[in-house]
Amino acid sequence: MMAHSSSLLPMLRRRLIVALLTLLGVATVVFLLVRLLPGDPAETMLARAGAGPEAVASLRAELGLDRPLPAQYADWLGRVARGDLGRSLLNNRPVRELIAEQWRSTAILAAVAFGWALLTGIPLGIIAARYRGRWPDRFATTLAVLGVAIPIFWSGLLLIYVLSNWLGWLPPPAGTPASALLPGIVLGFAAAGPIARVTRATLLDVLAQPYITAARARGLRWRAVLWRHAARNAAVPVLTVAGLQLGFLLGGAVVTESVFNRPGLGRLLVDGILWRDLPLVQGVALALALTYVLINLLVDLLAGWLDPRHGWQ
Amino acid sequence: MASAEQPRRGRLRARAYLWTAVAALALIAVCAPLLAPHAPDATDLAAQLQAPSRVHLLGTDFLGRDLLSRLLYGARATLLVAAAAVLLAAGIGSVAGLMAGWTQGWAGQFWVGLFDLMLAFPALLLALMIVAVLGPGMPALAAAVGIAGIPAYGRLVRGLTRTLREAPFVEASRALGGGAAHILFRHLLRNVARPVLSLATLDFGRAIISVAALGYLGLGAKPPQAEWGLMLFEGRQYISVAPWTSFAPGLAITLAVLAVTLLGDALAE
C-alpha cells in the first residue's frame, strides 16, 4: 500500500503532462485541418450576402486570414488559451457562447446513453459468463453484436417509426428531460455491446483462476464469488472499455442528434462544416476533443487507483 | 464470440457461412450493373414511392427510382469505399506500426505520439473533419474514413513488433546478416499479418458504418449517388408513407456489418 501511494503522485504528474501535450497537439491538428478547408471562408461568407471585393478583403483582415500561417497559429493558440474561440461567421455570435448553450444538451444525451450502456452491458456480460455456452449466453452475445452492427441512424429511425406509427405515441417535446430518453437509449444500446463483451471475457478469465476454484471448493456460492472476488478483478478492464465507449458516445452524439433532430454540439459541428463556418468548427471540435482527452485521463487515473499494478507500466 | 464449448466442426461451419455471406456481398458490389433490373438513377415521376411490386421488387423512392437497383449500386458505393478505407488504414497503419515498434528512442516515440494524438479524437469525428477538408467525392470519403482508422493498426502492430524483435528467429536472421528492411518486411510483416487481418475484418464494420453515417449527415456521398447512408437519409422523410425506402438500405447496412463483424470475431479466435 505504501509503494502504491508513493507511486501515485509521479504517475499523476506524468499523466497530466501527457494530457497537456495531447491537448496542444489536438489544438494544432484542429487549427491545421480547418485552415486546410477548401475555399476562402471570407469569400464564402460574403458571397451569400452579395458583397463586393473590398468587403471580402476587410473580413479577411478581420479574421487574420491575410497574415502568415505561423502568426495566425500563435495568435489563435493565445486566444484559445484565454478561452476566446472567436465569433461564428454565420450569426456573428461568440463561439464560446454557442458551445455553452449547446453542451448541456449533449452532456445529458451522453449521460443517459452511458447510464443505459452500463445498466444493460454489465448485467448482460455477467449473465453471459454465468450461463456460458447456454442460451442466455447466446442471447446476450447476439444482442451485443446487434448493438454494434445496427447503425444509430437506423435503429433511431426504426424506434421512432414503431412508436409513432404502430403505438400512436408521440415523442416528448424538445427541451424536456424526457426528450433525452429515446436518443439516449438508442445511442447507449450501441455502446452496451463492447461493455458486455469485455465484462463476459474478463469474468470468464477471472473465474478460471485457481483462487476462484479454491473459493468454490470451499463451498462459496456463485454470487459470493462474483461480488467478493471476480468483480474487483474485472473492474479495470470494464472501466477501460467503458471509458472508450464514452468517447464513442461523443462521436455517436453527432449522428444521434441529427436523427432525433435534437440540439447539441454534434449538430453545431455538422452545421459548421456544411456552412464553412471556420471558427465554429474549430471551437466545437476542440471542445469535443478536450472532453475526450479529459475522460481518458480520468479513466486512466481511476484505473491506476483501482489497480496499483496499472500505474507501474 | 462463439464459445469454446461449441464443437469445433460447428465453428468451422459457421465460419464457412460467414465467408460465403461476405463473398456474396463482394460479388453484389462488383456485379451490380449486371444484377440491377433498372438504371439506379432513372427517375420516373409517375411512379414515386411505389410499394414493392413485380416491376419494382423493393418498390421505388421519392423520385420513382427503382429501390432494388439503387440498393445493388449502393453496395458498390458503400462497400467499395469502406473496403478502400480499410486497405488504406491497414496498409499505412501496419507500416507505421512496424517502424514505431522497430525504431527506438525519439523516432519510435514520435509514432506513438502521433497514434495517441489521432486517438484523441473519436474516430467518427476525425473522419468528419477530414472529409470536410478533402471535399466531396468517393475517394476523399475513403481517405477520410481510412485515415481515421490508422492509429488502431499502428498500435496493434507496434505492440506485436516490440515483442517479436527479441524473438529467436529475428536474432537468427540478424546473425545471418539480415538487414532491418529484410527482417521487417520479410519476417515480421508475415508474423503480424494474421492479427492485422482479424482487426481489418472487424474494422470493415466500422468503415461501413462511418461511410454510411457521413452519407446520412450530408457530408459523404452526394445525390444522386446511390449510397446506403444517403438513401436512408432520403427515405426518412417518407417513412410514414413509404417505409421501405429507408428500411431496405438500413437492413442492408446492418446485415453487411453483422456479416463482417461475426467473421472478424471468428477469425480473432
XYZ file of C-alpha atoms in Angstrom:
582
model
C 0.000 0.000 0.000
C 2.866 2.335 0.798
C 4.530 1.695 -2.510
C 1.195 2.260 -4.153
C 0.570 5.728 -2.736
C 4.136 6.873 -3.306
C 3.935 5.847 -6.970
C 0.652 7.656 -7.407
C 1.983 11.209 -7.478
C 4.650 10.785 -10.170
C 2.095 8.844 -12.201
C -0.415 11.630 -11.778
C 2.172 14.182 -12.874
C 3.198 12.121 -15.883
C -0.386 11.597 -16.977
C -1.174 15.282 -16.614
C 1.847 16.266 -18.710
C 0.857 13.754 -21.397
C -2.709 15.073 -21.342
C -1.491 18.665 -21.713
C 0.771 17.738 -24.622
C -2.113 15.866 -26.232
C -4.300 18.929 -25.870
C -1.666 21.104 -27.527
C -1.438 18.535 -30.327
C -5.211 18.450 -30.631
C -5.343 22.249 -30.867
C -2.671 22.148 -33.583
C -4.475 19.453 -35.559
C -7.765 21.331 -35.339
C -6.098 24.563 -36.444
C -4.351 22.927 -39.398
C -7.366 20.898 -40.511
C -9.606 23.908 -40.505
C -7.019 26.073 -42.302
C -6.888 23.368 -44.960
C -10.627 23.543 -45.594
C -11.107 24.335 -49.278
C -12.317 27.756 -50.301
C -11.743 31.177 -48.829
C -14.083 31.441 -45.834
C -14.378 35.215 -46.160
C -15.443 34.887 -49.772
C -17.829 32.028 -48.987
C -19.436 34.008 -46.199
C -19.875 37.210 -48.124
C -20.854 35.620 -51.418
C -24.156 34.775 -49.801
C -24.686 38.393 -48.884
C -23.570 39.544 -52.357
C -20.783 41.799 -51.033
C -18.009 43.328 -53.129
C -14.262 42.560 -53.073
C -13.496 45.384 -50.591
C -15.826 43.797 -48.038
C -14.127 40.428 -48.594
C -10.711 41.992 -48.039
C -11.807 43.697 -44.855
C -13.328 40.481 -43.498
C -10.106 38.648 -44.365
C -8.190 41.230 -42.391
C -10.643 40.978 -39.533
C -10.272 37.189 -39.408
C -6.495 37.488 -39.726
C -6.545 35.366 -42.909
C -4.145 37.729 -44.693
C -1.343 37.046 -42.193
C 1.263 34.264 -42.452
C 0.204 30.877 -41.097
C 2.607 30.710 -38.104
C 1.409 34.128 -36.943
C -2.201 33.011 -37.283
C -1.366 29.864 -35.336
C 0.368 31.677 -32.470
C -2.411 34.198 -32.323
C -5.067 31.510 -32.303
C -3.355 29.450 -29.606
C -3.024 32.514 -27.393
C -6.696 33.334 -27.745
C -7.803 29.728 -27.205
C -5.709 29.562 -24.024
C -7.661 32.556 -22.770
C -10.915 30.842 -23.706
C -11.635 33.088 -26.694
C -12.805 30.928 -29.594
C -13.716 33.744 -31.949
C -17.082 34.545 -33.477
C -19.289 32.383 -35.639
C -19.257 33.613 -39.234
C -22.877 32.613 -39.567
C -24.504 34.734 -36.901
C -21.547 36.717 -35.540
C -22.047 35.382 -32.017
C -19.094 34.265 -29.848
C -18.384 30.578 -30.455
C -17.893 30.099 -26.731
C -21.438 31.279 -26.139
C -22.839 28.910 -28.763
C -20.943 25.987 -27.213
C -22.079 26.985 -23.722
C -25.676 26.930 -24.961
C -25.439 23.522 -26.563
C -23.126 21.476 -24.379
C -25.780 20.722 -21.760
C -27.966 19.017 -24.326
C -25.094 16.814 -25.495
C -23.944 16.120 -21.935
C -27.439 14.982 -20.928
C -27.671 12.769 -24.016
C -24.245 11.238 -23.340
C -25.047 10.716 -19.655
C -28.338 8.939 -20.390
C -26.653 6.841 -23.080
C -23.708 5.957 -20.854
C -26.006 5.032 -17.974
C -28.091 2.858 -20.255
C -24.976 1.213 -21.733
C -23.630 0.339 -18.277
C -27.012 -0.764 -16.934
C -27.544 -3.159 -19.818
C -23.962 -4.027 -20.805
C -22.603 -5.163 -17.431
C -25.566 -7.381 -16.423
C -25.639 -8.885 -19.928
C -21.938 -9.697 -19.629
C -22.406 -11.231 -16.173
C -25.339 -13.334 -17.332
C -23.382 -14.483 -20.387
C -20.433 -15.521 -18.226
C -22.676 -17.214 -15.650
C -24.500 -19.319 -18.238
C -21.578 -19.712 -20.563
C -22.411 -21.620 -23.738
C -26.100 -21.889 -22.902
C -28.998 -19.891 -24.310
C -28.693 -16.848 -22.024
C -25.092 -16.536 -23.209
C -26.138 -16.771 -26.856
C -28.927 -14.263 -26.316
C -26.650 -11.757 -24.601
C -23.915 -12.269 -27.182
C -26.338 -11.794 -30.080
C -27.713 -8.633 -28.522
C -24.192 -7.288 -28.027
C -23.237 -7.939 -31.660
C -26.504 -6.398 -32.896
C -25.828 -3.269 -30.877
C -22.571 -2.812 -32.753
C -23.957 -3.760 -36.165
C -27.120 -1.628 -36.280
C -26.167 1.934 -37.158
C -27.627 4.550 -34.813
C -29.244 6.361 -37.694
C -31.261 3.256 -38.488
C -32.128 1.989 -35.012
C -33.226 5.501 -34.059
C -35.415 5.804 -37.128
C -36.894 2.344 -36.551
C -37.716 3.134 -32.935
C -39.390 6.418 -33.864
C -41.356 4.656 -36.610
C -42.535 1.789 -34.426
C -43.501 4.039 -31.529
C -45.335 6.642 -33.590
C -46.876 4.566 -36.375
C -47.718 1.379 -34.523
C -48.309 2.590 -30.998
C -49.540 6.076 -31.865
C -47.096 7.564 -29.391
C -45.590 10.993 -29.935
C -42.011 11.786 -28.936
C -41.818 14.150 -25.935
C -41.311 17.818 -26.877
C -37.733 19.006 -27.251
C -36.158 20.561 -24.196
C -37.977 18.400 -21.654
C -35.914 15.879 -19.652
C -37.893 13.021 -21.215
C -36.749 14.051 -24.685
C -33.259 12.690 -23.940
C -34.588 9.245 -23.073
C -35.198 7.854 -26.556
C -31.985 9.094 -28.206
C -30.077 8.118 -25.072
C -31.357 4.561 -25.217
C -30.590 4.263 -28.924
C -27.068 5.623 -28.502
C -26.497 3.618 -25.321
C -27.531 0.368 -26.980
C -24.719 0.823 -29.489
C -22.191 1.245 -26.657
C -23.548 -1.595 -24.498
C -22.227 -4.326 -26.809
C -18.485 -3.837 -26.231
C -19.078 -3.381 -22.483
C -20.989 -6.675 -22.327
C -18.281 -8.450 -24.318
C -15.453 -7.248 -22.092
C -17.420 -7.978 -18.932
C -18.049 -11.528 -20.133
C -14.463 -12.108 -21.273
C -12.787 -10.754 -18.108
C -15.222 -12.563 -15.825
C -14.532 -15.851 -17.596
C -10.835 -15.090 -17.305
C -11.042 -14.376 -13.596
C -13.340 -17.319 -12.937
C -10.745 -19.664 -14.428
C -8.124 -18.573 -11.857
C -7.020 -21.098 -9.210
C -8.103 -18.907 -6.303
C -11.653 -18.903 -7.628
C -11.585 -22.687 -7.906
C -10.311 -22.744 -4.322
C -13.106 -20.453 -3.183
C -15.665 -22.579 -4.989
C -14.162 -25.708 -3.445
C -14.645 -24.144 -0.012
C -18.298 -24.051 -0.919
C -18.643 -20.353 -1.713
C -21.764 -19.623 -3.728
C -21.527 -18.157 -7.240
C -22.982 -14.855 -6.148
C -20.403 -14.526 -3.378
C -17.581 -15.459 -5.733
C -18.801 -12.851 -8.180
C -19.021 -9.980 -5.720
C -16.173 -10.805 -3.377
C -13.531 -11.927 -5.867
C -14.404 -11.612 -9.522
C -15.953 -8.123 -9.537
C -12.841 -6.416 -8.178
C -10.527 -8.012 -10.704
C -12.841 -7.470 -13.624
C -13.367 -3.795 -12.754
C -10.313 -2.334 -14.506
C -10.826 -3.822 -17.999
C -14.530 -2.988 -17.828
C -13.715 0.554 -16.718
C -11.221 0.968 -19.555
C -13.669 -0.153 -22.223
C -16.413 1.949 -20.622
C -14.143 4.991 -20.967
C -13.539 4.165 -24.610
C -17.270 3.843 -25.127
C -17.847 7.236 -23.531
C -15.559 8.632 -26.222
C -17.510 6.711 -28.852
C -20.688 8.265 -27.444
C -19.306 11.748 -28.163
C -18.816 10.784 -31.804
C -22.150 8.983 -31.897
C -23.885 12.024 -30.449
C -23.177 13.814 -33.721
C -25.292 11.265 -35.586
C -27.905 10.779 -32.856
C -28.626 14.490 -32.595
C -29.266 14.650 -36.320
C -31.542 11.585 -36.289
C -33.636 12.886 -33.405
C -33.489 16.496 -34.543
C -32.053 17.387 -31.175
C -29.872 20.421 -30.497
C -26.316 19.845 -29.278
C -22.622 20.093 -30.028
C -22.815 17.450 -32.761
C -25.435 19.371 -34.694
C -23.417 22.538 -34.215
C -20.338 20.829 -35.688
C -22.157 19.371 -38.692
C -23.836 22.718 -39.395
C -20.477 24.432 -39.066
C -18.925 22.119 -41.652
C -21.866 22.425 -44.039
C -21.777 26.244 -43.820
C -17.964 26.504 -43.829
C -18.125 28.341 -40.521
C -14.412 28.012 -39.584
C -14.373 29.430 -36.059
C -17.425 27.355 -35.145
C -15.896 24.113 -36.477
C -12.617 24.837 -34.680
C -14.324 25.639 -31.415
C -16.671 22.664 -31.333
C -14.034 20.164 -32.493
C -11.708 21.494 -29.810
C -14.404 21.254 -27.136
C -15.257 17.645 -28.100
C -11.606 16.558 -28.258
C -10.891 18.287 -24.945
C -13.742 16.383 -23.304
C -12.485 13.146 -24.815
C -8.919 13.683 -23.535
C -10.197 14.554 -20.058
C -12.379 11.438 -19.954
C -9.423 9.267 -20.933
C -7.248 10.913 -18.284
C -9.934 10.311 -15.661
C -10.342 6.677 -16.678
C -6.578 6.210 -16.578
C -6.277 7.668 -13.097
C -9.285 5.714 -11.843
C -7.805 2.504 -13.230
C -4.468 3.270 -11.551
C -6.263 3.845 -8.270
C -8.314 0.651 -8.544
C -5.388 -1.499 -9.567
C -1.944 -0.279 -8.418
C -0.231 -2.536 -10.971
C -1.703 -0.360 -13.694
C 0.348 2.643 -12.569
C 3.662 0.829 -12.816
C 3.514 0.369 -16.536
C -17.622 -14.725 -29.789
C -18.669 -18.324 -30.458
C -17.879 -20.011 -27.184
C -15.221 -22.621 -26.705
C -17.707 -25.330 -25.765
C -19.151 -25.283 -29.226
C -17.847 -28.269 -31.118
C -15.044 -27.424 -33.483
C -16.943 -28.618 -36.524
C -19.854 -26.285 -35.764
C -17.490 -23.364 -35.506
C -15.857 -24.198 -38.814
C -19.253 -24.471 -40.451
C -20.314 -21.097 -39.015
C -17.114 -19.601 -40.362
C -17.793 -21.062 -43.812
C -21.279 -19.494 -43.812
C -19.804 -16.132 -42.857
C -17.171 -16.307 -45.589
C -19.958 -17.145 -48.058
C -22.013 -14.163 -46.890
C -19.061 -11.786 -47.199
C -18.151 -13.203 -50.621
C -21.764 -12.737 -51.750
C -21.636 -9.099 -50.631
C -18.427 -8.570 -52.567
C -19.941 -10.229 -55.623
C -23.017 -7.984 -55.430
C -20.821 -4.916 -55.155
C -18.729 -5.881 -58.162
C -21.569 -7.184 -60.370
C -24.168 -4.501 -59.512
C -24.592 -3.371 -63.164
C -25.292 -6.964 -64.239
C -27.732 -7.669 -61.424
C -29.699 -4.412 -61.314
C -33.040 -4.635 -63.186
C -33.167 -0.854 -63.773
C -30.735 2.046 -64.025
C -30.083 3.312 -60.481
C -30.690 6.956 -61.334
C -33.544 6.564 -63.826
C -36.262 8.759 -62.362
C -39.938 8.164 -63.077
C -42.086 10.849 -61.517
C -45.213 8.894 -62.393
C -44.030 6.058 -60.162
C -42.952 7.824 -56.962
C -42.897 5.950 -53.642
C -44.497 2.822 -55.057
C -44.833 -0.199 -52.821
C -42.899 -3.334 -53.798
C -44.363 -4.879 -56.949
C -43.360 -7.234 -59.717
C -41.797 -4.417 -61.752
C -40.056 -2.881 -58.751
C -39.268 -5.746 -56.389
C -38.428 -3.425 -53.497
C -40.597 -0.502 -54.599
C -39.482 2.958 -55.677
C -38.139 6.029 -53.898
C -39.312 9.655 -53.867
C -38.092 10.216 -57.437
C -39.561 6.958 -58.716
C -36.138 5.277 -58.900
C -36.040 1.506 -58.538
C -35.002 0.752 -54.977
C -33.513 -2.687 -55.623
C -31.238 -1.324 -58.326
C -30.165 1.526 -56.069
C -29.546 -0.921 -53.256
C -27.280 -3.029 -55.502
C -25.389 0.003 -56.771
C -25.337 1.261 -53.201
C -23.496 -1.913 -52.181
C -20.911 -0.889 -54.701
C -20.516 2.617 -53.299
C -20.721 1.839 -49.594
C -18.796 -1.424 -49.536
C -16.087 -0.492 -52.015
C -15.415 2.827 -50.299
C -15.326 1.054 -46.930
C -13.001 -1.614 -48.339
C -10.679 1.032 -49.776
C -10.686 2.808 -46.408
C -9.750 -0.403 -44.572
C -6.965 -1.175 -47.054
C -5.571 2.320 -46.606
C -5.784 2.176 -42.803
C -4.335 -1.325 -42.555
C -1.549 -0.595 -45.052
C -0.343 2.715 -43.637
C -1.108 1.717 -40.043
C 0.851 -1.543 -40.310
C 3.930 0.046 -41.870
C 3.845 2.890 -39.336
C 3.381 0.348 -36.552
C 6.371 -1.679 -37.789
C 8.527 1.453 -37.767
C 7.234 2.518 -34.368
C 7.963 -0.883 -32.886
C 11.355 -1.278 -34.541
C 12.926 2.137 -34.010
C 13.927 3.094 -30.513
C 14.374 6.498 -28.989
C 12.582 9.584 -30.180
C 11.694 8.213 -33.628
C 9.673 5.444 -32.025
C 8.164 7.917 -29.579
C 7.181 10.183 -32.458
C 4.964 7.459 -33.933
C 3.450 6.623 -30.552
C 2.692 10.308 -30.037
C 1.112 10.539 -33.470
C -1.111 7.499 -32.853
C -2.126 8.872 -29.447
C -2.895 12.240 -30.975
C -5.147 10.675 -33.611
C -6.818 8.610 -30.923
C -7.523 11.820 -29.016
C -10.428 12.310 -31.389
C -13.395 9.952 -31.581
C -12.886 8.117 -34.926
C -16.113 9.366 -36.482
C -15.275 12.943 -35.501
C -11.860 12.673 -37.115
C -13.351 11.220 -40.315
C -15.921 14.013 -40.319
C -13.275 16.729 -40.138
C -11.007 15.141 -42.722
C -13.862 14.703 -45.177
C -14.699 18.370 -44.672
C -11.114 19.245 -45.633
C -10.850 16.872 -48.569
C -14.183 17.902 -50.034
C -16.813 15.797 -51.803
C -16.171 12.650 -53.820
C -15.853 8.975 -53.049
C -12.011 8.847 -52.991
C -11.988 11.666 -50.418
C -14.566 9.761 -48.375
C -12.456 6.598 -48.438
C -9.357 8.571 -47.464
C -11.125 10.262 -44.542
C -12.559 7.044 -43.102
C -9.252 5.286 -43.759
C -7.036 7.894 -42.075
C -9.278 7.839 -39.015
C -8.638 4.082 -38.797
C -4.817 4.224 -38.989
C -3.931 4.509 -35.261
C -5.725 1.269 -34.319
C -3.463 -0.720 -36.669
C -0.413 1.308 -35.708
C -0.833 0.479 -32.050
C -1.534 -3.202 -32.665
C 1.435 -3.711 -34.979
C 3.767 -1.639 -32.787
C 2.980 -3.853 -29.802
C 3.489 -7.045 -31.807
C 6.730 -5.777 -33.339
C 8.170 -4.887 -29.952
C 7.559 -8.419 -28.713
C 8.786 -10.033 -31.910
C 12.010 -8.037 -32.278
C 13.567 -10.091 -29.485
C 12.278 -13.401 -30.888
C 14.869 -16.111 -31.683
C 14.088 -16.132 -35.414
C 14.831 -12.403 -35.596
C 18.126 -12.948 -33.789
C 18.903 -15.740 -36.223
C 18.146 -13.593 -39.250
C 20.265 -10.790 -37.860
C 23.138 -13.194 -37.182
C 22.911 -14.331 -40.780
C 23.386 -10.753 -41.891
C 19.752 -9.779 -42.479
C 19.271 -6.011 -42.565
C 16.457 -4.134 -40.865
C 14.346 -3.884 -44.033
C 14.783 -7.590 -44.708
C 13.778 -8.553 -41.173
C 10.875 -6.110 -41.053
C 9.242 -6.915 -44.342
C 10.343 -10.489 -44.801
C 9.846 -11.875 -41.296
C 7.924 -9.505 -39.043
C 5.285 -8.462 -41.570
C 4.420 -12.098 -42.127
C 4.014 -12.641 -38.409
C 1.766 -9.659 -37.826
C -0.376 -10.419 -40.896
C -2.866 -12.620 -39.061
C -3.756 -10.243 -36.210
C -3.911 -7.395 -38.722
C -6.302 -9.374 -40.925
C -8.569 -10.101 -37.988
C -8.553 -6.434 -36.935
C -9.201 -5.382 -40.540
C -12.251 -7.635 -40.731
C -13.729 -6.066 -37.593
C -12.663 -2.613 -38.791
C -14.546 -3.159 -42.043
C -17.739 -2.942 -39.972
C -16.644 0.401 -38.519
C -15.769 1.650 -42.002
C -19.167 0.681 -43.458
C -20.989 2.472 -40.645
C -18.737 5.549 -40.948
C -19.234 5.812 -44.708
C -22.990 5.460 -44.309
C -23.113 7.854 -41.339
C -21.267 10.545 -43.300
C -23.627 9.966 -46.218
C -26.573 10.286 -43.856
C -25.247 13.558 -42.414
C -24.853 15.054 -45.897
C -21.047 15.057 -45.604
C -20.340 11.908 -47.609
C -21.862 10.715 -50.873
C -23.853 13.399 -52.691
C -27.137 12.949 -54.584
C -27.939 11.382 -56.990
C -25.352 8.769 -55.985
C -26.828 5.514 -54.701
C -25.121 5.053 -51.324
C -26.798 3.288 -48.411
C -26.434 6.049 -45.818
C -27.603 8.744 -48.222
C -30.514 6.522 -49.359
C -31.544 6.082 -45.737
C -31.494 9.850 -45.271
C -33.547 10.436 -48.419
C -36.043 7.816 -47.309
C -36.554 9.094 -43.779
C -38.825 11.948 -44.849
C -41.235 9.455 -46.375
C -41.061 6.894 -43.612
C -44.767 7.019 -42.750
C -45.979 6.704 -46.356
C -43.180 4.566 -47.829
C -41.223 2.878 -45.020
C -39.465 0.539 -47.472
C -37.388 3.391 -48.860
C -35.467 3.673 -45.600
C -35.865 0.089 -44.338
C -34.090 -1.523 -47.267
C -30.818 0.441 -47.003
C -30.914 0.241 -43.182
C -31.268 -3.520 -43.285
C -28.536 -3.769 -45.922
C -26.080 -1.818 -43.741
C -26.938 -3.898 -40.674
C -26.575 -7.237 -42.455
C -23.283 -6.251 -44.066
C -21.818 -5.037 -40.762
C -23.151 -8.123 -38.983
C -21.504 -10.447 -41.505
C -18.059 -8.842 -41.318
C -18.198 -8.373 -37.526
C -19.073 -12.015 -36.894
C -16.391 -13.112 -39.342
C -13.888 -10.859 -37.594
C -14.842 -12.417 -34.251
C -14.437 -15.897 -35.692
C -11.022 -15.021 -37.134
C -9.871 -13.444 -33.867
C -10.254 -16.748 -32.013
